[in-house]
XYZ file of C-alpha atoms in Angstrom:
732
model
C -49.539 -16.509 -54.118
C -51.664 -18.219 -51.466
C -52.770 -20.858 -54.043
C -49.149 -21.660 -54.964
C -48.147 -21.916 -51.295
C -51.101 -24.208 -50.505
C -50.229 -26.431 -53.469
C -46.591 -26.716 -52.352
C -47.522 -27.668 -48.786
C -50.058 -30.274 -50.046
C -47.446 -31.769 -52.362
C -44.887 -32.057 -49.550
C -47.405 -33.595 -47.148
C -48.517 -36.109 -49.763
C -44.889 -37.047 -50.504
C -44.111 -37.566 -46.845
C -47.191 -39.720 -46.411
C -46.158 -41.896 -49.349
C -42.575 -42.207 -48.066
C -43.806 -43.092 -44.580
C -46.060 -45.828 -46.037
C -43.109 -47.356 -47.880
C -40.686 -47.330 -44.899
C -43.105 -48.123 -42.047
C -45.913 -50.554 -41.593
C -47.453 -48.530 -38.752
C -50.902 -47.102 -39.457
C -50.830 -43.486 -40.444
C -53.519 -40.878 -40.073
C -55.699 -40.171 -43.051
C -54.152 -37.717 -45.466
C -55.675 -34.301 -45.482
C -55.059 -30.703 -46.188
C -52.934 -28.588 -43.821
C -53.514 -24.938 -44.198
C -51.068 -22.348 -42.723
C -51.495 -18.617 -42.819
C -48.617 -16.616 -44.220
C -48.069 -15.084 -40.745
C -47.756 -18.506 -39.096
C -45.450 -19.740 -41.831
C -43.176 -16.681 -41.409
C -43.084 -17.273 -37.667
C -41.930 -20.892 -38.147
C -39.246 -19.769 -40.579
C -38.045 -17.114 -38.113
C -37.854 -19.626 -35.265
C -35.849 -22.010 -37.435
C -33.321 -19.274 -38.360
C -32.554 -18.268 -34.776
C -29.189 -19.426 -33.482
C -29.293 -21.612 -30.390
C -28.423 -19.990 -27.089
C -24.962 -20.639 -25.725
C -24.706 -22.614 -22.568
C -24.577 -20.398 -19.524
C -21.736 -20.480 -17.046
C -22.402 -22.736 -14.115
C -23.746 -20.734 -11.138
C -21.396 -22.603 -8.795
C -17.737 -23.390 -9.497
C -17.899 -26.825 -7.889
C -20.118 -29.389 -6.128
C -19.226 -32.054 -3.552
C -21.721 -34.797 -4.325
C -20.989 -37.451 -1.709
C -18.751 -38.085 1.314
C -17.856 -41.542 2.703
C -16.287 -41.411 6.176
C -14.619 -44.612 7.536
C -13.405 -44.319 11.148
C -12.059 -46.629 13.831
C -11.516 -46.047 17.527
C -8.011 -47.063 18.622
C -7.068 -46.440 22.246
C -7.922 -42.752 22.830
C -7.977 -41.525 19.214
C -10.295 -41.802 16.261
C -8.592 -42.282 12.882
C -9.682 -43.136 9.395
C -10.360 -41.798 5.915
C -12.718 -39.322 4.300
C -13.511 -39.982 0.635
C -15.084 -37.087 -1.263
C -16.575 -37.258 -4.761
C -17.626 -34.178 -6.657
C -17.290 -32.134 -9.819
C -15.666 -28.845 -10.836
C -17.974 -27.093 -13.317
C -15.912 -24.090 -14.386
C -12.834 -24.110 -16.560
C -9.502 -23.554 -14.856
C -8.405 -23.878 -11.230
C -11.042 -23.722 -8.480
C -10.499 -23.702 -4.718
C -12.740 -26.436 -3.271
C -13.288 -26.579 0.544
C -13.110 -30.212 1.678
C -13.464 -30.350 5.470
C -12.948 -28.390 8.665
C -12.421 -29.207 12.313
C -10.392 -32.381 11.574
C -6.664 -32.982 11.643
C -5.665 -33.984 8.103
C -2.591 -36.205 8.046
C -2.383 -36.749 4.273
C -4.401 -36.170 1.114
C -4.444 -38.013 -2.226
C -6.149 -37.688 -5.608
C -5.968 -40.527 -8.061
C -3.192 -42.142 -6.052
C -1.014 -38.994 -6.029
C -0.310 -36.605 -3.215
C -2.570 -33.563 -3.097
C -1.426 -30.291 -1.393
C -4.025 -28.578 0.765
C -4.544 -24.962 1.804
C -5.637 -24.223 5.372
C -7.664 -21.072 5.918
C -9.459 -20.381 9.225
C -9.471 -24.084 10.093
C -10.843 -25.197 6.675
C -8.812 -27.494 4.463
C -9.203 -26.671 0.742
C -7.729 -28.084 -2.468
C -7.005 -26.443 -5.817
C -8.649 -28.635 -8.474
C -8.681 -28.412 -12.287
C -11.980 -28.159 -14.113
C -14.269 -28.856 -15.711
C -13.968 -32.435 -14.491
C -15.121 -34.828 -11.800
C -12.827 -35.412 -8.840
C -12.281 -37.986 -6.119
C -10.185 -36.995 -3.068
C -9.126 -39.217 -0.169
C -8.078 -37.714 3.175
C -6.354 -39.442 6.102
C -7.795 -37.752 9.157
C -7.796 -37.979 12.951
C -10.030 -36.773 15.805
C -9.552 -36.661 19.576
C -11.625 -39.106 21.760
C -13.118 -37.866 25.005
C -13.295 -40.483 27.784
C -15.368 -39.746 30.839
C -16.772 -41.845 33.660
C -18.756 -44.601 31.916
C -18.892 -42.778 28.594
C -16.755 -42.189 25.473
C -17.536 -39.680 22.743
C -16.187 -37.637 19.847
C -17.535 -34.946 17.535
C -17.319 -35.317 13.763
C -17.804 -32.186 11.628
C -19.777 -33.554 8.679
C -18.429 -32.348 5.300
C -20.610 -30.046 3.219
C -21.728 -32.537 0.543
C -24.897 -33.826 -1.085
C -24.906 -36.835 1.267
C -22.668 -38.042 4.087
C -22.292 -41.720 5.047
C -20.269 -42.837 8.092
C -18.923 -46.306 8.921
C -17.560 -46.459 12.501
C -15.854 -49.327 14.356
C -15.740 -49.117 18.136
C -14.367 -51.687 20.638
C -16.770 -53.978 22.511
C -19.612 -56.366 21.604
C -23.219 -55.136 21.603
C -22.081 -51.613 22.362
C -25.003 -49.264 22.380
C -23.921 -46.256 20.333
C -25.858 -43.041 19.709
C -25.478 -40.084 17.377
C -26.961 -36.611 17.367
C -27.638 -34.705 14.108
C -27.768 -37.984 12.255
C -29.468 -41.410 11.948
C -27.879 -44.839 12.608
C -28.914 -47.112 9.760
C -27.096 -50.351 10.701
C -25.379 -51.863 13.753
C -23.473 -55.199 13.909
C -21.202 -56.753 16.564
C -18.541 -59.450 15.952
C -15.014 -60.358 17.068
C -15.110 -57.977 20.015
C -16.012 -54.888 17.934
C -19.191 -53.106 16.951
C -19.609 -51.694 13.434
C -22.053 -48.811 12.998
C -23.336 -47.195 9.810
C -24.985 -43.796 9.955
C -26.270 -40.993 7.724
C -25.351 -37.434 8.826
C -26.720 -34.007 8.085
C -24.256 -32.344 5.674
C -22.361 -29.413 7.120
C -23.471 -30.008 10.754
C -21.313 -31.484 13.526
C -22.424 -34.959 14.687
C -21.578 -36.315 18.139
C -21.103 -40.097 18.556
C -21.185 -41.472 22.082
C -21.440 -44.860 23.764
C -21.274 -46.375 27.240
C -18.065 -47.939 28.599
C -17.810 -50.275 31.536
C -14.923 -48.536 33.294
C -12.299 -45.895 32.884
C -8.799 -47.128 33.497
C -6.239 -44.446 34.229
C -3.088 -44.917 32.202
C -0.203 -46.285 34.208
C 2.428 -45.259 31.654
C 2.837 -42.175 29.462
C 1.136 -42.486 26.127
C 3.099 -42.297 22.950
C 3.639 -38.745 21.812
C 2.345 -37.837 18.369
C 2.563 -34.339 16.974
C 2.607 -32.402 13.700
C 5.009 -29.568 12.890
C 4.649 -26.621 10.491
C 7.752 -24.415 10.055
C 7.537 -21.067 8.285
C 11.095 -19.899 7.485
C 12.380 -16.478 6.409
C 15.817 -16.682 4.711
C 17.628 -13.303 4.716
C 20.760 -12.896 2.607
C 22.979 -9.950 3.617
C 26.440 -8.884 2.638
C 28.308 -10.962 5.231
C 25.805 -13.355 6.815
C 22.783 -15.573 6.240
C 19.911 -15.283 8.759
C 17.051 -17.693 9.396
C 13.891 -16.804 11.276
C 11.625 -19.836 11.849
C 8.051 -19.582 13.076
C 7.343 -23.165 14.242
C 3.785 -24.356 14.987
C 3.497 -27.658 16.908
C 0.093 -29.428 17.056
C -0.045 -32.320 19.584
C -2.273 -35.243 18.511
C -1.540 -37.644 21.356
C 0.283 -37.601 24.655
C 1.625 -34.790 26.772
C 5.129 -33.973 25.563
C 7.276 -31.944 27.939
C 9.980 -31.078 25.372
C 10.746 -30.857 21.660
C 14.080 -31.257 19.930
C 15.649 -30.270 16.621
C 19.114 -30.537 15.094
C 20.909 -27.178 14.740
C 22.161 -26.839 11.117
C 25.934 -27.055 10.797
C 27.697 -23.691 11.047
C 24.686 -21.836 12.442
C 24.466 -20.070 15.781
C 21.170 -19.701 17.631
C 20.557 -15.997 18.299
C 17.136 -16.182 19.941
C 14.204 -18.444 20.895
C 10.827 -17.264 22.236
C 7.430 -18.864 22.799
C 4.451 -18.502 25.125
C 4.839 -22.075 26.455
C 8.671 -22.135 26.425
C 10.135 -22.793 29.858
C 13.837 -23.222 29.018
C 16.177 -24.356 26.267
C 19.539 -26.132 26.171
C 22.028 -27.340 23.575
C 23.837 -30.699 23.739
C 25.899 -32.159 20.873
C 24.324 -29.811 18.326
C 20.744 -30.687 19.406
C 18.471 -27.939 20.718
C 15.960 -29.051 23.400
C 12.920 -26.843 24.039
C 11.240 -27.549 27.371
C 7.641 -26.384 27.747
C 5.718 -25.397 30.854
C 2.325 -26.735 29.700
C 2.691 -30.383 28.567
C -1.064 -30.821 28.357
C -1.515 -27.992 25.840
C -2.356 -29.145 22.337
C -0.650 -26.294 20.462
C 2.797 -24.740 20.874
C 4.444 -21.932 18.901
C 8.128 -20.977 18.864
C 10.044 -18.183 17.113
C 13.591 -19.320 16.439
C 16.336 -17.143 14.887
C 19.819 -18.244 13.807
C 22.619 -16.997 11.563
C 25.959 -17.912 10.004
C 28.715 -15.946 8.271
C 29.127 -16.244 4.484
C 32.009 -15.261 2.218
C 30.753 -16.594 -1.095
C 27.884 -15.606 -3.376
C 26.092 -18.932 -2.981
C 24.775 -21.102 -0.127
C 22.343 -23.950 0.619
C 19.508 -22.940 2.929
C 18.714 -25.499 5.703
C 15.276 -26.740 6.791
C 14.418 -27.034 10.503
C 13.092 -30.535 11.440
C 11.655 -31.527 14.810
C 12.506 -35.043 15.951
C 9.552 -37.467 16.128
C 7.110 -35.344 14.101
C 4.443 -37.442 12.312
C 4.061 -34.794 9.587
C 6.280 -31.884 8.599
C 5.066 -29.072 6.399
C 6.209 -25.513 5.945
C 6.860 -22.433 3.822
C 10.090 -20.647 2.877
C 10.416 -16.954 1.988
C 13.697 -15.566 0.556
C 14.765 -11.905 0.805
C 17.965 -10.001 0.078
C 19.336 -7.051 2.056
C 20.312 -4.181 -0.232
C 20.361 -4.203 -3.999
C 20.799 -7.791 -5.139
C 19.272 -10.381 -7.457
C 18.836 -13.849 -5.896
C 18.525 -17.038 -7.924
C 16.807 -19.870 -5.950
C 16.849 -23.475 -7.177
C 14.496 -25.834 -5.386
C 14.492 -29.639 -5.073
C 13.308 -32.608 -2.982
C 9.594 -31.891 -3.012
C 9.936 -28.114 -2.565
C 7.227 -26.373 -4.591
C 7.536 -22.798 -5.804
C 4.594 -20.448 -5.165
C 3.730 -16.790 -5.570
C 5.056 -14.522 -2.835
C 1.565 -13.179 -2.250
C 0.381 -16.699 -1.366
C 2.793 -17.007 1.540
C 1.629 -16.784 5.129
C 0.949 -13.151 6.183
C 2.784 -13.622 9.492
C 5.817 -14.839 7.546
C 5.678 -11.824 5.202
C 5.477 -9.475 8.204
C 8.912 -10.725 9.364
C 10.588 -9.585 6.132
C 12.443 -6.231 6.033
C 13.069 -6.210 2.272
C 10.937 -7.177 -0.752
C 10.778 -11.014 -0.940
C 12.233 -12.476 -4.108
C 10.998 -16.126 -3.938
C 8.572 -18.297 -1.955
C 8.142 -22.045 -1.587
C 6.025 -24.616 0.285
C 6.779 -28.245 1.151
C 5.336 -31.404 2.686
C 8.253 -33.544 3.763
C 7.966 -37.189 2.649
C 9.897 -40.106 4.189
C 11.825 -40.769 0.950
C 12.808 -37.167 0.137
C 14.472 -34.137 1.710
C 13.656 -30.590 0.510
C 16.661 -28.589 -0.727
C 17.092 -24.918 -1.622
C 20.291 -23.667 -3.323
C 20.781 -19.880 -3.398
C 23.200 -17.805 -5.438
C 23.068 -14.056 -5.957
C 24.539 -11.016 -7.679
C 24.989 -7.883 -5.595
C 24.752 -4.469 -7.227
C 26.419 -1.343 -5.800
C 24.072 0.812 -3.801
C 23.229 4.185 -5.324
C 23.074 7.338 -3.262
C 19.582 8.497 -2.266
C 18.687 12.152 -2.033
C 17.204 12.532 1.440
C 15.875 16.073 1.029
C 15.578 18.773 -1.637
C 14.422 22.369 -1.589
C 12.016 22.973 -4.471
C 12.437 26.730 -4.048
C 13.996 29.285 -1.768
C 12.631 32.814 -1.123
C 15.226 34.992 0.611
C 14.532 38.480 1.953
C 17.371 40.730 3.170
C 16.997 44.149 4.836
C 20.171 46.324 5.060
C 20.489 49.196 7.518
C 22.651 52.300 7.219
C 24.931 50.821 9.931
C 25.763 48.014 7.496
C 23.860 45.325 9.490
C 21.696 42.980 7.516
C 18.725 40.868 8.612
C 17.891 37.933 6.320
C 14.970 35.498 6.269
C 15.444 32.263 4.249
C 12.218 30.438 3.441
C 12.529 26.982 1.846
C 9.847 24.735 0.337
C 11.286 21.333 1.285
C 10.471 17.837 0.158
C 12.038 15.588 2.790
C 12.429 11.828 2.955
C 14.318 11.380 6.225
C 16.867 14.164 6.769
C 16.469 15.567 10.299
C 18.609 18.736 10.064
C 19.735 21.354 7.534
C 23.428 22.139 7.883
C 23.912 25.919 7.548
C 27.352 27.518 7.004
C 26.869 31.148 8.090
C 29.121 34.013 6.907
C 31.690 35.228 9.414
C 30.002 37.364 12.079
C 26.458 36.043 11.448
C 24.155 34.207 13.880
C 20.718 32.531 13.608
C 17.932 34.256 15.554
C 14.917 31.995 14.967
C 13.680 29.005 12.926
C 10.288 27.541 11.947
C 9.142 24.172 10.582
C 5.710 24.125 8.959
C 4.651 27.261 10.831
C 5.834 26.251 14.305
C 8.950 27.473 16.135
C 11.920 25.132 16.494
C 15.291 25.587 18.181
C 18.437 25.770 16.028
C 21.388 23.660 17.146
C 25.042 24.682 17.289
C 27.214 21.750 16.127
C 31.011 21.331 16.112
C 31.130 21.933 12.366
C 28.434 24.572 12.014
C 24.814 25.439 12.723
C 21.886 23.051 12.333
C 18.315 24.061 11.479
C 15.762 21.281 12.198
C 13.856 19.994 9.132
C 11.473 17.965 11.302
C 9.892 18.384 14.701
C 8.233 15.972 17.196
C 4.905 14.605 15.940
C 5.348 16.035 12.411
C 5.637 13.424 9.677
C 5.154 15.205 6.341
C 3.944 13.350 3.217
C 4.386 16.263 0.837
C 6.218 19.572 0.527
C 6.289 21.955 3.470
C 7.930 25.239 4.544
C 11.131 25.610 6.603
C 12.446 29.086 7.418
C 15.118 30.721 9.534
C 16.258 34.307 10.221
C 19.908 35.300 10.730
C 21.644 38.628 11.345
C 25.052 39.749 10.038
C 26.986 42.542 11.715
C 28.530 43.918 8.485
C 30.331 47.264 8.163
C 28.776 50.799 8.357
C 28.042 52.550 5.075
C 30.120 55.612 4.106
C 29.088 58.391 1.768
C 30.023 56.191 -1.110
C 31.754 52.895 -1.653
C 31.092 49.222 -2.253
C 29.320 46.513 -0.279
C 28.892 42.768 -0.382
C 26.108 40.519 0.924
C 26.411 36.741 1.396
C 23.930 33.956 1.927
C 24.954 30.874 3.934
C 25.799 27.475 2.461
C 23.043 24.835 2.834
C 23.645 21.102 2.382
C 20.488 20.304 0.376
C 19.954 21.103 -3.311
C 17.875 24.211 -4.098
C 16.084 24.194 -7.441
C 15.615 27.967 -7.658
C 16.701 30.705 -5.271
C 14.868 34.107 -5.333
C 16.633 36.842 -3.366
C 15.089 40.247 -2.561
C 17.498 42.875 -1.159
C 15.862 45.919 0.524
C 18.177 48.951 0.799
C 17.580 52.256 2.623
C 16.202 55.047 0.412
C 19.077 57.480 1.161
C 21.496 55.364 -0.890
C 21.650 55.173 -4.635
C 23.043 51.798 -5.729
C 24.331 50.466 -9.036
C 26.816 48.053 -10.615
C 25.387 44.894 -9.140
C 27.616 41.821 -9.381
C 28.325 38.490 -7.744
C 27.105 35.000 -8.666
C 23.409 35.972 -9.009
C 21.344 37.160 -11.985
C 19.044 40.151 -12.020
C 15.511 38.848 -11.945
C 14.416 40.930 -14.940
C 17.222 39.554 -17.127
C 16.283 35.852 -17.029
C 13.626 33.981 -19.038
C 10.067 34.438 -17.752
C 9.981 30.903 -16.322
C 12.590 31.903 -13.710
C 11.417 35.395 -12.823
C 10.181 36.014 -9.297
C 6.865 37.346 -10.505
C 6.079 33.897 -11.931
C 6.390 32.169 -8.555
C 2.595 31.966 -8.413
C 2.552 30.016 -11.681
C 5.344 27.751 -10.425
C 3.288 26.843 -7.374
C 0.358 25.943 -9.617
C 2.535 23.825 -11.885
C 3.954 21.620 -9.133
C 1.639 18.674 -8.600
C 3.442 17.826 -5.380
C 2.127 20.926 -3.570
C -1.406 20.253 -2.381
C -3.566 22.972 -0.912
C -4.921 22.877 2.637
C -8.285 21.752 1.244
C -6.512 18.646 -0.222
C -7.299 19.866 -3.769
C -4.504 20.139 -6.358
C -4.485 23.540 -8.032
C -3.162 21.994 -11.238
C -5.998 19.423 -11.430
C -9.256 21.020 -10.302
C -12.537 19.070 -10.487
C -15.713 20.278 -12.193
C -17.356 22.959 -10.111
C -14.089 24.037 -8.466
C -12.243 27.316 -8.877
C -8.891 28.271 -7.396
C -5.626 30.055 -7.905
C -2.543 31.599 -6.339
C -2.160 35.186 -5.070
C 1.182 36.971 -5.272
C 2.526 40.423 -4.505
C 4.101 42.682 -7.205
C 7.441 40.863 -6.871
C 5.931 37.411 -7.271
C 6.093 36.313 -3.616
C 3.016 34.369 -2.607
C 0.689 35.869 0.013
C -0.734 33.601 2.733
C -3.920 34.114 4.787
C -5.733 36.240 2.189
C -9.516 36.390 2.498
C -10.970 35.245 -0.900
C -14.689 35.502 -1.679
C -16.460 34.100 -4.780
C -19.976 35.415 -5.492
C -22.540 35.130 -8.267
C -25.099 37.964 -8.027
C -27.456 36.230 -10.470
C -27.883 33.058 -8.364
C -27.021 34.435 -4.941
C -24.052 32.042 -4.594
C -21.418 33.161 -2.096
C -18.488 31.277 -0.565
C -15.296 32.411 1.189
C -11.938 30.829 1.980
C -8.340 31.839 2.808
C -5.053 31.204 1.046
C -2.672 28.702 2.588
C 1.049 29.125 3.295
C 1.773 28.818 -0.441
C -0.762 31.472 -1.404
C -3.254 28.964 -2.862
C -7.035 29.018 -2.550
C -9.809 26.660 -3.727
C -13.618 26.976 -3.669
C -15.983 24.119 -4.625
C -19.573 23.803 -5.952
C -19.396 27.032 -7.973
C -22.251 27.269 -10.534
C -21.773 28.361 -14.158
C -22.237 32.068 -14.726
C -20.755 35.522 -14.216
C -18.730 35.388 -10.987
C -16.920 37.985 -8.892
C -13.682 37.113 -7.069
C -12.642 39.443 -4.217
C -9.294 39.180 -2.416
C -8.599 41.211 0.761
C -5.501 41.228 2.993
C -3.928 43.649 5.461
C -1.322 45.832 3.800
C -2.650 45.297 0.255
C -5.210 46.927 -1.959
C -8.382 44.860 -2.298
C -8.416 43.025 -5.665
C -11.664 42.312 -7.497
C -11.873 39.986 -10.455
C -14.904 39.620 -12.776
C -15.015 36.522 -14.980
C -17.346 34.183 -16.844
C -17.016 30.745 -15.260
C -17.956 27.383 -16.843
C -18.386 24.703 -14.134
C -17.753 21.899 -16.628
C -14.318 23.374 -17.451
C -12.796 24.417 -14.094
C -10.265 27.252 -14.318
C -7.679 28.854 -12.090
C -7.367 32.600 -11.603
C -3.943 33.720 -10.335
C -3.326 37.432 -9.993
C -1.268 39.884 -7.989
C -2.229 42.230 -5.153
C -0.654 45.680 -4.967
C 0.664 47.072 -1.694
C -1.735 49.585 -0.145
C -4.771 49.752 2.130
C -7.865 47.592 1.986
C -9.954 50.688 1.334
C -8.279 50.945 -2.086
C -9.627 48.553 -4.696
C -8.274 47.346 -8.029
C -10.967 45.806 -10.251
C -10.158 43.855 -13.425
C -12.391 41.992 -15.900
C -11.084 38.684 -17.237
C -11.346 39.470 -20.937
C -7.905 38.216 -21.943
C -7.516 34.626 -23.136
C -6.430 31.961 -20.660
C -3.773 29.281 -21.014
C -4.974 25.834 -19.853
C -7.608 27.560 -17.734
C -5.134 30.061 -16.272
C -5.031 33.790 -16.864
C -1.706 35.511 -16.266
C -2.455 38.803 -17.939
C -2.156 40.703 -14.638
C 1.301 39.409 -13.766
C 3.097 42.376 -15.231
C 6.751 42.248 -16.165
C 9.056 44.463 -14.047
C 10.946 47.250 -15.711
C 14.506 46.282 -16.705
C 17.286 47.374 -14.356
C 14.960 49.401 -12.169
C 14.371 49.202 -8.385
C 11.061 47.696 -7.303
C 8.524 48.353 -4.621
C 9.093 46.308 -1.464
C 7.178 43.014 -1.382
C 5.059 41.574 1.392
C 8.064 39.569 2.499
C 9.850 42.794 3.482
C 6.761 44.074 5.276
C 6.393 40.820 7.221
C 10.053 40.802 8.177
C 9.760 44.380 9.431
C 6.790 43.344 11.578
C 8.674 40.370 12.967
C 11.604 42.516 13.982
C 9.300 45.003 15.713
C 7.182 42.437 17.581
C 8.968 39.089 17.755
C 12.713 39.211 17.183
C 14.577 40.930 20.056
C 17.487 42.230 17.980
C 19.234 45.624 18.243
C 18.782 46.746 14.666
C 17.308 49.940 13.221
C 14.980 48.562 10.547
C 14.615 50.863 7.544
C 10.967 51.783 6.981
C 11.508 53.290 3.533
C 13.664 52.039 0.734
C 13.816 50.139 -2.518
C 14.046 46.445 -3.382
C 16.185 44.642 -5.924
C 15.454 41.068 -6.965
C 17.888 38.368 -8.039
C 17.682 34.701 -8.881
C 20.081 31.814 -8.904
C 19.195 28.296 -10.088
C 20.598 24.970 -8.797
C 22.352 25.909 -5.573
C 24.037 23.174 -3.506
C 26.251 23.698 -0.422
C 27.785 26.953 -1.696
C 27.533 30.620 -0.764
C 25.446 33.022 -2.839
C 26.962 36.519 -3.151
C 25.818 39.883 -4.446
C 27.984 43.029 -4.682
C 27.077 46.627 -5.480
C 28.398 50.177 -5.309
C 26.518 52.991 -3.544
C 26.578 56.669 -2.752
C 24.451 58.951 -0.625
C 21.679 60.730 -2.468
């Protein structure tokens, strides 16, 4: 193998030597043997087979290679051009900063106008790449004249090199520059020409001596630039314009500015920090300022006109005598409408997000179009608007996701009822309550704090909001009312009514607590017995319903329905399904010594974090209930929820359950037992809490029954209508 390889290499070398001798007369080295090892040969073959590396992306998107600055001093200003040459390396549009600290009057690229973007005093251009570019700027600088001295400061562009050619008046003028070097000086025809090299990116100060300072005997010509940012608002009956006008004075000390009021428009307001007064003559608005020597003025001008058609031409505000006029236009529509904007005369469309942030802050509705312009002498920007208005749809201001109602009836026929709503509210301040005849509201709460009900001409009002409370999610609103009723006889019939409420209620759960000396039957009305509806609507599944609703977030800001790894939580409910707040919940792991406690919130929810994997013990304790203990195997990588009920009793009594039944999506509902059909139930915690409130808080003359039975009913989708339940009774 090695002999054959050596022979092949010798043959190729000999052939190349012979070919080189035929085609070239240059002396060649003596032929000889070239011996390569197999390892070296394989390495050369491997190198030849490798694909070449792709060119890397340029580390910088652009480069400004050189800047030529040509300036001339005329009277008390410095004007000239700045020529920049550079290259954009990356493909697409790149924002290239050109200069800062100078007043740019115009910009061109390849003989065409070039729009610039001003950000924090820096002028930038959007240039296409990859390609070389050449940009020319017409710029101006102020000249400072002091006793025997004139000077100006030039911010040198950030470029590879910066060359300056300056012409100043006077022969043999001795000029100096800091942060730069003067390379040439020449005087002729009453002027001195200076050439200098500056340090890129650093300001350079040019100064020279003058023989005398002559105070002007006449006002200098006024030169200023204007930039008008206009918000066009289309409403149903009028068109409004709000103009934020920025005036930059280049020369002179103007005492007033003027603009023509568009035909048909009425000025509704003008403000400005330097505005002294304003007056209108022959359709011309004159703005008089109190600081003529100030170089910058800003005015906020608003005007409007009535409209009766679905199309209009938007005007553009123009200040008389401005050397340059630029601006932006933002279009918005009040209400539900689609606006079509057609631009012309040098008006350029842009993305709404690119518009000035101060202009966007003036809008009250989502902007539908945005434009920018640089007014040229031979063109006038135009903007034609037409629109289609759509009828406004009604918006639901508030909705009750659920209602838990508890009613206690005495032997005298009086009834005390607590209505607790879980409300999601956008902006509705009050709940209109239509009470049954002979009923009155005793108290009301919003998110756990007392509020005062209001008596209106057409009914009672329960506040849905209170001062300083701005809810972002669902919250609780409750009120208690008492109804006089009629005394019970030995036997007969009775009827209970709930008030009308002017917000939709998704599901109403009603628990009626009757004294134990009466045997009741034959329930009727417009409600359904809770044990005769599908499980999804039964009161005992309220705990699951609270878990399912993603809108209800626990006090720990953790969503029960979307626990994170290492978290465990759930909902605690009484035998009738009413959630239990302020329950002490402890989670322990005897194997690791882990222990953490928390309390349920107003919706009966609890969450504990950083729980390790292993056998855990969940203990729930609350006054008036038997202590509940839950044993379960917990996997921290698959967080689960454990929702269970607590039986009425004393804390000394304990109910312990092991979680051996399967769970559904991490939830175990095996302990939420189904109530017996058509049978009275044990009173829930809601009844107990209402009894305590009557005894300690509500000053009402009512003999609260301490013993009795509860009956539960439900009614879905209730809106501004009474809910009624009837029954017959007799004394036991």
